[in-house]
Amino acid sequence: MTHLGHLRLSVGSDSNGSGAVALLEIARLFFILYSNPNTRGSYNLLFGLTSGGPYNYNGTQESLIVKFAYYSGFQSVDQRLRESIDYAICLNSVGSWDNELWIHVSKPPENTYIKQIFESFSNVAKELGVKVGLKHKKINISNPRVAWEHEQFSKLRVTAATISKLSAAPELL
């Protein structure tokens, strides 16, 4: 008998496996919404499940640079594709969070999309009795190492955030 229906009962639920479970559930819910023309959102959604979190989020970096480049026929991510992404939301260790989540960002909190992400999550979290905090940390674009997954997007000038139970970045290998 498995208990995968509830993240707190799943072995390893506080590791990044919880992000995979959350991503699959979010994708399932949006599939239901987008299947009906009356509930279809105004955004096109792209879900990605990458590997290499402890290794400088290389899975995300490879997906953004190598795979998109291969399929678009260019040496780097097609500028039109990057410009069409309003923002990226990354999930990190969200399985066991004791009613507190952090939104980590690289752009200043005054940024329109960062405000929108934070306010939207805060409003829903308030209804659920969950506290949401915002942590802003500039990145050094020339440094190949990143602390959070969203920083791989930020290096390509895509507004992004990482949602995590962790208030500080996990150790990389």
Short mmCIF file of N, CA and C in Angstrom, two decimals:
data_model
loop_
_atom_site.label_atom_id
_atom_site.label_comp_id
_atom_site.label_asym_id
_atom_site.label_seq_id
_atom_site.Cartn_x
_atom_site.Cartn_y
_atom_site.Cartn_z
N MET A 1 0.84 -1.17 0.00
CA MET A 1 0.00 0.00 0.00
C MET A 1 0.90 1.24 0.00
N THR A 2 0.61 2.18 -0.87
CA THR A 2 1.39 3.41 -0.90
C THR A 2 0.56 4.57 -0.39
N HIS A 3 1.25 5.57 0.07
CA HIS A 3 0.59 6.76 0.62
C HIS A 3 1.08 7.99 -0.13
N LEU A 4 1.04 7.95 -1.45
CA LEU A 4 1.54 9.06 -2.23
C LEU A 4 0.52 10.18 -2.37
N GLY A 5 -0.68 9.97 -1.87
CA GLY A 5 -1.72 10.98 -1.98
C GLY A 5 -1.45 12.19 -1.11
N HIS A 6 -0.61 12.05 -0.14
CA HIS A 6 -0.33 13.17 0.76
C HIS A 6 1.18 13.28 0.90
N LEU A 7 1.72 14.46 0.56
CA LEU A 7 3.18 14.62 0.52
C LEU A 7 3.86 14.34 1.85
N ARG A 8 3.22 14.67 2.96
CA ARG A 8 3.86 14.45 4.26
C ARG A 8 4.02 12.96 4.58
N LEU A 9 3.25 12.12 3.93
CA LEU A 9 3.34 10.68 4.17
C LEU A 9 4.30 9.99 3.21
N SER A 10 4.76 10.70 2.20
CA SER A 10 5.64 10.12 1.20
C SER A 10 7.08 10.19 1.67
N VAL A 11 7.79 9.07 1.55
CA VAL A 11 9.19 9.05 1.91
C VAL A 11 9.94 10.03 1.00
N GLY A 12 10.77 10.86 1.59
CA GLY A 12 11.53 11.83 0.80
C GLY A 12 10.73 13.03 0.36
N SER A 13 9.57 13.24 0.98
CA SER A 13 8.69 14.32 0.51
C SER A 13 9.26 15.70 0.73
N ASP A 14 10.26 15.83 1.59
CA ASP A 14 10.83 17.15 1.80
C ASP A 14 12.05 17.39 0.91
N SER A 15 12.37 16.44 0.06
CA SER A 15 13.45 16.65 -0.90
C SER A 15 12.83 17.16 -2.20
N ASN A 16 13.62 17.27 -3.24
CA ASN A 16 13.08 17.80 -4.48
C ASN A 16 12.11 16.86 -5.17
N GLY A 17 11.97 15.64 -4.70
CA GLY A 17 10.93 14.77 -5.23
C GLY A 17 9.56 15.38 -5.04
N SER A 18 9.42 16.19 -4.01
CA SER A 18 8.14 16.85 -3.76
C SER A 18 7.83 17.86 -4.85
N GLY A 19 8.85 18.49 -5.41
CA GLY A 19 8.63 19.42 -6.51
C GLY A 19 8.10 18.70 -7.74
N ALA A 20 8.59 17.48 -7.98
CA ALA A 20 8.11 16.69 -9.12
C ALA A 20 6.64 16.32 -8.92
N VAL A 21 6.29 15.90 -7.72
CA VAL A 21 4.89 15.55 -7.43
C VAL A 21 4.00 16.78 -7.58
N ALA A 22 4.44 17.90 -7.04
CA ALA A 22 3.66 19.14 -7.14
C ALA A 22 3.51 19.56 -8.60
N LEU A 23 4.57 19.47 -9.38
CA LEU A 23 4.52 19.86 -10.79
C LEU A 23 3.52 18.99 -11.55
N LEU A 24 3.56 17.69 -11.32
CA LEU A 24 2.63 16.79 -12.01
C LEU A 24 1.18 17.09 -11.63
N GLU A 25 0.93 17.39 -10.37
CA GLU A 25 -0.43 17.72 -9.94
C GLU A 25 -0.89 19.04 -10.54
N ILE A 26 -0.01 20.03 -10.57
CA ILE A 26 -0.35 21.32 -11.18
C ILE A 26 -0.65 21.14 -12.67
N ALA A 27 0.17 20.36 -13.35
CA ALA A 27 -0.05 20.10 -14.78
C ALA A 27 -1.40 19.40 -14.98
N ARG A 28 -1.73 18.45 -14.12
CA ARG A 28 -3.02 17.75 -14.22
C ARG A 28 -4.19 18.72 -14.05
N LEU A 29 -4.10 19.61 -13.07
CA LEU A 29 -5.17 20.57 -12.82
C LEU A 29 -5.32 21.56 -13.98
N PHE A 30 -4.22 22.04 -14.50
CA PHE A 30 -4.31 22.96 -15.65
C PHE A 30 -4.82 22.25 -16.89
N PHE A 31 -4.49 20.96 -17.05
CA PHE A 31 -5.03 20.20 -18.18
C PHE A 31 -6.56 20.19 -18.12
N ILE A 32 -7.10 19.97 -16.94
CA ILE A 32 -8.56 19.96 -16.77
C ILE A 32 -9.13 21.34 -17.11
N LEU A 33 -8.52 22.39 -16.58
CA LEU A 33 -9.00 23.75 -16.86
C LEU A 33 -8.90 24.11 -18.34
N TYR A 34 -7.77 23.80 -18.95
CA TYR A 34 -7.54 24.19 -20.34
C TYR A 34 -8.30 23.31 -21.33
N SER A 35 -8.82 22.18 -20.90
CA SER A 35 -9.60 21.30 -21.77
C SER A 35 -10.96 21.91 -22.11
N ASN A 36 -11.44 22.80 -21.28
CA ASN A 36 -12.74 23.45 -21.49
C ASN A 36 -12.50 24.87 -22.00
N PRO A 37 -13.03 25.22 -23.17
CA PRO A 37 -12.83 26.58 -23.71
C PRO A 37 -13.31 27.68 -22.77
N ASN A 38 -14.28 27.38 -21.91
CA ASN A 38 -14.80 28.38 -20.99
C ASN A 38 -13.87 28.66 -19.81
N THR A 39 -12.96 27.74 -19.52
CA THR A 39 -12.05 27.93 -18.39
C THR A 39 -10.59 28.02 -18.83
N ARG A 40 -10.37 28.10 -20.13
CA ARG A 40 -9.01 28.18 -20.65
C ARG A 40 -8.41 29.54 -20.32
N GLY A 41 -7.20 29.54 -19.82
CA GLY A 41 -6.53 30.79 -19.47
C GLY A 41 -5.99 31.51 -20.69
N SER A 42 -5.52 32.72 -20.47
CA SER A 42 -5.00 33.53 -21.57
C SER A 42 -3.51 33.27 -21.81
N TYR A 43 -2.90 32.41 -21.02
CA TYR A 43 -1.48 32.08 -21.17
C TYR A 43 -1.31 30.68 -21.72
N ASN A 44 -0.27 30.49 -22.51
CA ASN A 44 0.17 29.16 -22.87
C ASN A 44 1.12 28.71 -21.78
N LEU A 45 0.97 27.48 -21.33
CA LEU A 45 1.78 26.98 -20.23
C LEU A 45 2.74 25.91 -20.72
N LEU A 46 3.95 25.93 -20.22
CA LEU A 46 4.95 24.93 -20.53
C LEU A 46 5.49 24.40 -19.21
N PHE A 47 5.38 23.10 -19.01
CA PHE A 47 5.87 22.48 -17.78
C PHE A 47 7.14 21.71 -18.10
N GLY A 48 8.15 21.87 -17.26
CA GLY A 48 9.40 21.16 -17.47
C GLY A 48 9.85 20.48 -16.19
N LEU A 49 10.30 19.26 -16.33
CA LEU A 49 10.82 18.50 -15.20
C LEU A 49 12.28 18.21 -15.52
N THR A 50 13.18 18.85 -14.80
CA THR A 50 14.60 18.73 -15.10
C THR A 50 15.34 18.07 -13.94
N SER A 51 16.57 17.69 -14.21
CA SER A 51 17.39 17.06 -13.18
C SER A 51 18.62 17.92 -12.92
N GLY A 52 19.44 17.47 -12.00
CA GLY A 52 20.72 18.14 -11.76
C GLY A 52 20.66 19.28 -10.78
N GLY A 53 19.65 19.30 -9.89
CA GLY A 53 19.55 20.36 -8.90
C GLY A 53 20.82 20.56 -8.09
N PRO A 54 21.36 19.49 -7.49
CA PRO A 54 22.58 19.66 -6.69
C PRO A 54 23.82 19.97 -7.54
N TYR A 55 23.70 19.84 -8.84
CA TYR A 55 24.83 20.07 -9.75
C TYR A 55 24.63 21.37 -10.53
N ASN A 56 24.37 22.45 -9.81
CA ASN A 56 24.23 23.78 -10.40
C ASN A 56 23.02 23.86 -11.34
N TYR A 57 22.01 23.06 -11.10
CA TYR A 57 20.79 23.06 -11.92
C TYR A 57 21.12 22.89 -13.40
N ASN A 58 22.05 21.97 -13.68
CA ASN A 58 22.48 21.76 -15.06
C ASN A 58 21.37 21.24 -15.96
N GLY A 59 20.41 20.50 -15.41
CA GLY A 59 19.29 20.04 -16.23
C GLY A 59 18.50 21.20 -16.79
N THR A 60 18.27 22.21 -15.97
CA THR A 60 17.56 23.40 -16.42
C THR A 60 18.40 24.16 -17.44
N GLN A 61 19.67 24.31 -17.15
CA GLN A 61 20.56 25.02 -18.07
C GLN A 61 20.60 24.33 -19.42
N GLU A 62 20.73 23.00 -19.41
CA GLU A 62 20.76 22.25 -20.67
C GLU A 62 19.45 22.38 -21.43
N SER A 63 18.33 22.33 -20.72
CA SER A 63 17.03 22.47 -21.38
C SER A 63 16.88 23.85 -22.00
N LEU A 64 17.30 24.87 -21.30
CA LEU A 64 17.15 26.24 -21.81
C LEU A 64 18.08 26.53 -22.98
N ILE A 65 19.28 26.00 -22.94
CA ILE A 65 20.26 26.36 -23.96
C ILE A 65 20.35 25.30 -25.06
N VAL A 66 20.61 24.06 -24.68
CA VAL A 66 20.87 23.03 -25.68
C VAL A 66 19.61 22.54 -26.37
N LYS A 67 18.60 22.12 -25.60
CA LYS A 67 17.41 21.52 -26.21
C LYS A 67 16.62 22.52 -27.02
N PHE A 68 16.36 23.71 -26.47
CA PHE A 68 15.62 24.71 -27.24
C PHE A 68 16.42 25.11 -28.48
N ALA A 69 17.74 25.17 -28.34
CA ALA A 69 18.58 25.54 -29.49
C ALA A 69 18.48 24.47 -30.57
N TYR A 70 18.49 23.19 -30.17
CA TYR A 70 18.41 22.10 -31.13
C TYR A 70 17.09 22.16 -31.90
N TYR A 71 15.99 22.32 -31.17
CA TYR A 71 14.68 22.30 -31.82
C TYR A 71 14.40 23.57 -32.62
N SER A 72 14.99 24.67 -32.25
CA SER A 72 14.74 25.92 -32.98
C SER A 72 15.75 26.13 -34.11
N GLY A 73 16.81 25.31 -34.15
CA GLY A 73 17.80 25.42 -35.21
C GLY A 73 18.81 26.53 -34.99
N PHE A 74 18.86 27.11 -33.81
CA PHE A 74 19.78 28.19 -33.51
C PHE A 74 20.84 27.71 -32.53
N GLN A 75 21.89 28.49 -32.37
CA GLN A 75 22.95 28.14 -31.45
C GLN A 75 22.59 28.43 -30.00
N SER A 76 21.62 29.28 -29.76
CA SER A 76 21.18 29.59 -28.40
C SER A 76 19.66 29.70 -28.41
N VAL A 77 19.08 29.92 -27.25
CA VAL A 77 17.62 30.01 -27.17
C VAL A 77 17.14 31.12 -28.09
N ASP A 78 16.16 30.79 -28.90
CA ASP A 78 15.59 31.75 -29.83
C ASP A 78 15.07 32.97 -29.07
N GLN A 79 15.46 34.15 -29.52
CA GLN A 79 15.07 35.39 -28.85
C GLN A 79 13.55 35.50 -28.74
N ARG A 80 12.82 35.09 -29.78
CA ARG A 80 11.35 35.17 -29.74
C ARG A 80 10.78 34.28 -28.65
N LEU A 81 11.38 33.12 -28.43
CA LEU A 81 10.92 32.23 -27.37
C LEU A 81 11.13 32.88 -26.02
N ARG A 82 12.31 33.43 -25.79
CA ARG A 82 12.58 34.10 -24.52
C ARG A 82 11.64 35.27 -24.29
N GLU A 83 11.38 36.03 -25.33
CA GLU A 83 10.50 37.19 -25.20
C GLU A 83 9.05 36.78 -24.97
N SER A 84 8.69 35.57 -25.34
CA SER A 84 7.31 35.12 -25.15
C SER A 84 7.07 34.57 -23.74
N ILE A 85 8.12 34.36 -22.97
CA ILE A 85 7.97 33.86 -21.60
C ILE A 85 7.80 35.06 -20.67
N ASP A 86 6.62 35.17 -20.05
CA ASP A 86 6.41 36.25 -19.09
C ASP A 86 7.19 35.98 -17.81
N TYR A 87 7.10 34.76 -17.31
CA TYR A 87 7.91 34.38 -16.16
C TYR A 87 7.92 32.87 -16.00
N ALA A 88 8.93 32.40 -15.25
CA ALA A 88 9.07 30.98 -14.95
C ALA A 88 8.98 30.81 -13.44
N ILE A 89 8.28 29.78 -13.02
CA ILE A 89 8.16 29.47 -11.60
C ILE A 89 8.79 28.09 -11.37
N CYS A 90 9.80 28.04 -10.52
CA CYS A 90 10.50 26.79 -10.21
C CYS A 90 10.08 26.33 -8.81
N LEU A 91 9.96 25.03 -8.63
CA LEU A 91 9.58 24.46 -7.34
C LEU A 91 10.79 23.74 -6.75
N ASN A 92 11.04 23.97 -5.46
CA ASN A 92 12.18 23.35 -4.79
C ASN A 92 11.78 22.97 -3.37
N SER A 93 11.79 21.69 -3.07
CA SER A 93 11.52 21.21 -1.70
C SER A 93 10.26 21.83 -1.11
N VAL A 94 9.13 21.52 -1.70
CA VAL A 94 7.86 22.09 -1.25
C VAL A 94 6.99 21.09 -0.50
N GLY A 95 7.50 19.88 -0.25
CA GLY A 95 6.68 18.82 0.32
C GLY A 95 6.34 18.95 1.78
N SER A 96 7.21 19.44 2.59
CA SER A 96 6.99 19.52 4.02
C SER A 96 7.44 20.90 4.48
N TRP A 97 6.50 21.82 4.62
CA TRP A 97 6.90 23.20 4.79
C TRP A 97 6.36 23.90 6.01
N ASP A 98 5.65 23.24 6.87
CA ASP A 98 5.22 23.83 8.14
C ASP A 98 4.57 25.20 7.99
N ASN A 99 3.70 25.33 7.01
CA ASN A 99 2.90 26.55 6.78
C ASN A 99 3.73 27.79 6.50
N GLU A 100 4.91 27.62 5.92
CA GLU A 100 5.72 28.77 5.52
C GLU A 100 6.47 28.43 4.23
N LEU A 101 6.30 29.27 3.24
CA LEU A 101 7.01 29.11 1.97
C LEU A 101 7.75 30.40 1.66
N TRP A 102 8.80 30.27 0.87
CA TRP A 102 9.60 31.41 0.45
C TRP A 102 9.58 31.51 -1.07
N ILE A 103 9.47 32.73 -1.55
CA ILE A 103 9.59 32.98 -2.98
C ILE A 103 10.93 33.69 -3.17
N HIS A 104 11.85 33.02 -3.85
CA HIS A 104 13.19 33.55 -4.09
C HIS A 104 13.23 34.15 -5.49
N VAL A 105 13.74 35.37 -5.59
CA VAL A 105 13.78 36.08 -6.87
C VAL A 105 15.13 36.76 -7.06
N SER A 106 15.47 37.01 -8.33
CA SER A 106 16.71 37.72 -8.65
C SER A 106 16.44 39.16 -9.04
N LYS A 107 15.24 39.42 -9.54
CA LYS A 107 14.88 40.79 -9.91
C LYS A 107 14.30 41.49 -8.69
N PRO A 108 14.39 42.81 -8.64
CA PRO A 108 13.87 43.54 -7.48
C PRO A 108 12.37 43.31 -7.28
N PRO A 109 11.92 43.32 -6.04
CA PRO A 109 10.50 43.11 -5.75
C PRO A 109 9.58 44.13 -6.41
N GLU A 110 10.12 45.26 -6.86
CA GLU A 110 9.31 46.27 -7.53
C GLU A 110 8.96 45.87 -8.96
N ASN A 111 9.64 44.87 -9.52
CA ASN A 111 9.36 44.39 -10.87
C ASN A 111 7.90 43.97 -10.97
N THR A 112 7.23 44.34 -12.06
CA THR A 112 5.79 44.08 -12.23
C THR A 112 5.46 42.60 -12.07
N TYR A 113 6.22 41.73 -12.73
CA TYR A 113 5.91 40.30 -12.66
C TYR A 113 6.22 39.72 -11.29
N ILE A 114 7.28 40.19 -10.66
CA ILE A 114 7.61 39.71 -9.31
C ILE A 114 6.49 40.11 -8.35
N LYS A 115 6.02 41.34 -8.46
CA LYS A 115 4.89 41.79 -7.63
C LYS A 115 3.68 40.90 -7.86
N GLN A 116 3.39 40.64 -9.14
CA GLN A 116 2.22 39.82 -9.50
C GLN A 116 2.34 38.41 -8.92
N ILE A 117 3.51 37.80 -9.06
CA ILE A 117 3.72 36.45 -8.52
C ILE A 117 3.53 36.46 -7.01
N PHE A 118 4.20 37.39 -6.33
CA PHE A 118 4.15 37.44 -4.88
C PHE A 118 2.73 37.72 -4.38
N GLU A 119 2.06 38.70 -4.95
CA GLU A 119 0.70 39.04 -4.50
C GLU A 119 -0.27 37.89 -4.74
N SER A 120 -0.16 37.23 -5.90
CA SER A 120 -1.05 36.11 -6.19
C SER A 120 -0.85 34.97 -5.20
N PHE A 121 0.40 34.60 -4.97
CA PHE A 121 0.68 33.52 -4.02
C PHE A 121 0.30 33.92 -2.60
N SER A 122 0.55 35.16 -2.23
CA SER A 122 0.21 35.63 -0.88
C SER A 122 -1.29 35.59 -0.63
N ASN A 123 -2.08 36.00 -1.63
CA ASN A 123 -3.54 35.99 -1.47
C ASN A 123 -4.07 34.58 -1.26
N VAL A 124 -3.61 33.65 -2.07
CA VAL A 124 -4.06 32.25 -1.93
C VAL A 124 -3.55 31.67 -0.62
N ALA A 125 -2.29 31.94 -0.29
CA ALA A 125 -1.69 31.41 0.94
C ALA A 125 -2.44 31.92 2.17
N LYS A 126 -2.84 33.17 2.15
CA LYS A 126 -3.56 33.75 3.28
C LYS A 126 -4.86 32.98 3.53
N GLU A 127 -5.56 32.64 2.46
CA GLU A 127 -6.81 31.87 2.59
C GLU A 127 -6.55 30.49 3.18
N LEU A 128 -5.36 29.94 2.94
CA LEU A 128 -5.01 28.60 3.42
C LEU A 128 -4.26 28.63 4.75
N GLY A 129 -4.02 29.81 5.29
CA GLY A 129 -3.29 29.93 6.55
C GLY A 129 -1.81 29.68 6.42
N VAL A 130 -1.26 29.97 5.24
CA VAL A 130 0.16 29.75 4.98
C VAL A 130 0.86 31.10 4.87
N LYS A 131 2.02 31.22 5.48
CA LYS A 131 2.81 32.44 5.40
C LYS A 131 3.74 32.34 4.19
N VAL A 132 3.81 33.41 3.41
CA VAL A 132 4.70 33.45 2.25
C VAL A 132 5.65 34.63 2.41
N GLY A 133 6.94 34.37 2.30
CA GLY A 133 7.94 35.42 2.38
C GLY A 133 8.63 35.60 1.04
N LEU A 134 9.22 36.76 0.84
CA LEU A 134 9.92 37.07 -0.40
C LEU A 134 11.38 37.35 -0.09
N LYS A 135 12.28 36.67 -0.82
CA LYS A 135 13.72 36.88 -0.66
C LYS A 135 14.30 37.30 -2.00
N HIS A 136 14.93 38.46 -2.02
CA HIS A 136 15.55 38.99 -3.24
C HIS A 136 17.06 38.87 -3.11
N LYS A 137 17.68 38.28 -4.13
CA LYS A 137 19.14 38.15 -4.15
C LYS A 137 19.61 38.37 -5.58
N LYS A 138 20.42 39.38 -5.77
CA LYS A 138 20.98 39.63 -7.10
C LYS A 138 21.92 38.49 -7.46
N ILE A 139 22.02 38.23 -8.76
CA ILE A 139 22.97 37.20 -9.20
C ILE A 139 24.08 37.86 -10.01
N ASN A 140 25.21 37.20 -10.01
CA ASN A 140 26.34 37.62 -10.82
C ASN A 140 26.25 36.82 -12.12
N ILE A 141 25.85 37.47 -13.19
CA ILE A 141 25.61 36.78 -14.45
C ILE A 141 26.87 36.11 -14.97
N SER A 142 28.03 36.64 -14.66
CA SER A 142 29.28 36.05 -15.15
C SER A 142 29.70 34.82 -14.35
N ASN A 143 29.13 34.61 -13.17
CA ASN A 143 29.47 33.45 -12.35
C ASN A 143 28.69 32.24 -12.86
N PRO A 144 29.36 31.14 -13.20
CA PRO A 144 28.65 29.96 -13.72
C PRO A 144 27.82 29.25 -12.64
N ARG A 145 28.11 29.47 -11.36
CA ARG A 145 27.37 28.82 -10.28
C ARG A 145 26.15 29.64 -9.91
N VAL A 146 25.04 28.97 -9.67
CA VAL A 146 23.82 29.64 -9.23
C VAL A 146 23.35 29.00 -7.94
N ALA A 147 22.64 29.76 -7.12
CA ALA A 147 22.14 29.24 -5.84
C ALA A 147 20.77 28.60 -5.99
N TRP A 148 19.94 29.14 -6.88
CA TRP A 148 18.57 28.67 -7.07
C TRP A 148 18.30 28.40 -8.55
N GLU A 149 17.35 27.52 -8.81
CA GLU A 149 17.05 27.14 -10.19
C GLU A 149 16.60 28.32 -11.05
N HIS A 150 15.81 29.22 -10.47
CA HIS A 150 15.31 30.35 -11.27
C HIS A 150 16.44 31.22 -11.80
N GLU A 151 17.61 31.14 -11.19
CA GLU A 151 18.73 31.96 -11.63
C GLU A 151 19.23 31.55 -13.02
N GLN A 152 19.00 30.28 -13.41
CA GLN A 152 19.33 29.87 -14.78
C GLN A 152 18.47 30.64 -15.77
N PHE A 153 17.19 30.87 -15.43
CA PHE A 153 16.31 31.68 -16.28
C PHE A 153 16.74 33.14 -16.25
N SER A 154 17.07 33.63 -15.07
CA SER A 154 17.46 35.04 -14.92
C SER A 154 18.68 35.37 -15.75
N LYS A 155 19.59 34.42 -15.89
CA LYS A 155 20.78 34.64 -16.72
C LYS A 155 20.40 34.90 -18.17
N LEU A 156 19.25 34.38 -18.59
CA LEU A 156 18.76 34.62 -19.96
C LEU A 156 17.76 35.76 -20.00
N ARG A 157 17.71 36.54 -18.93
CA ARG A 157 16.84 37.71 -18.80
C ARG A 157 15.35 37.35 -18.85
N VAL A 158 15.02 36.19 -18.29
CA VAL A 158 13.63 35.78 -18.13
C VAL A 158 13.28 35.97 -16.66
N THR A 159 12.21 36.69 -16.37
CA THR A 159 11.78 36.88 -14.99
C THR A 159 11.39 35.52 -14.42
N ALA A 160 11.92 35.17 -13.26
CA ALA A 160 11.67 33.85 -12.69
C ALA A 160 11.71 33.91 -11.17
N ALA A 161 11.13 32.89 -10.56
CA ALA A 161 11.12 32.77 -9.10
C ALA A 161 11.22 31.30 -8.74
N THR A 162 11.78 31.02 -7.58
CA THR A 162 11.79 29.67 -7.03
C THR A 162 10.95 29.69 -5.76
N ILE A 163 10.00 28.77 -5.68
CA ILE A 163 9.17 28.62 -4.49
C ILE A 163 9.72 27.43 -3.71
N SER A 164 10.00 27.66 -2.42
CA SER A 164 10.65 26.63 -1.61
C SER A 164 10.27 26.77 -0.15
N LYS A 165 10.37 25.67 0.57
CA LYS A 165 10.24 25.74 2.03
C LYS A 165 11.53 26.26 2.64
N LEU A 166 12.61 26.24 1.87
CA LEU A 166 13.92 26.65 2.35
C LEU A 166 14.09 28.16 2.27
N SER A 167 14.56 28.76 3.34
CA SER A 167 14.80 30.21 3.32
C SER A 167 16.19 30.53 2.76
N ALA A 168 17.07 29.54 2.74
CA ALA A 168 18.41 29.71 2.17
C ALA A 168 18.65 28.61 1.14
N ALA A 169 19.49 28.89 0.18
CA ALA A 169 19.75 27.95 -0.91
C ALA A 169 20.35 26.65 -0.39
N PRO A 170 19.96 25.51 -0.99
CA PRO A 170 20.56 24.24 -0.61
C PRO A 170 22.00 24.17 -1.12
N GLU A 171 22.79 23.32 -0.51
CA GLU A 171 24.18 23.15 -0.92
C GLU A 171 24.24 22.46 -2.27
N LEU A 172 25.14 22.93 -3.12
CA LEU A 172 25.39 22.28 -4.40
C LEU A 172 26.56 21.33 -4.25
N LEU A 173 26.63 20.36 -5.15
CA LEU A 173 27.75 19.41 -5.11
C LEU A 173 28.90 19.93 -5.93
#
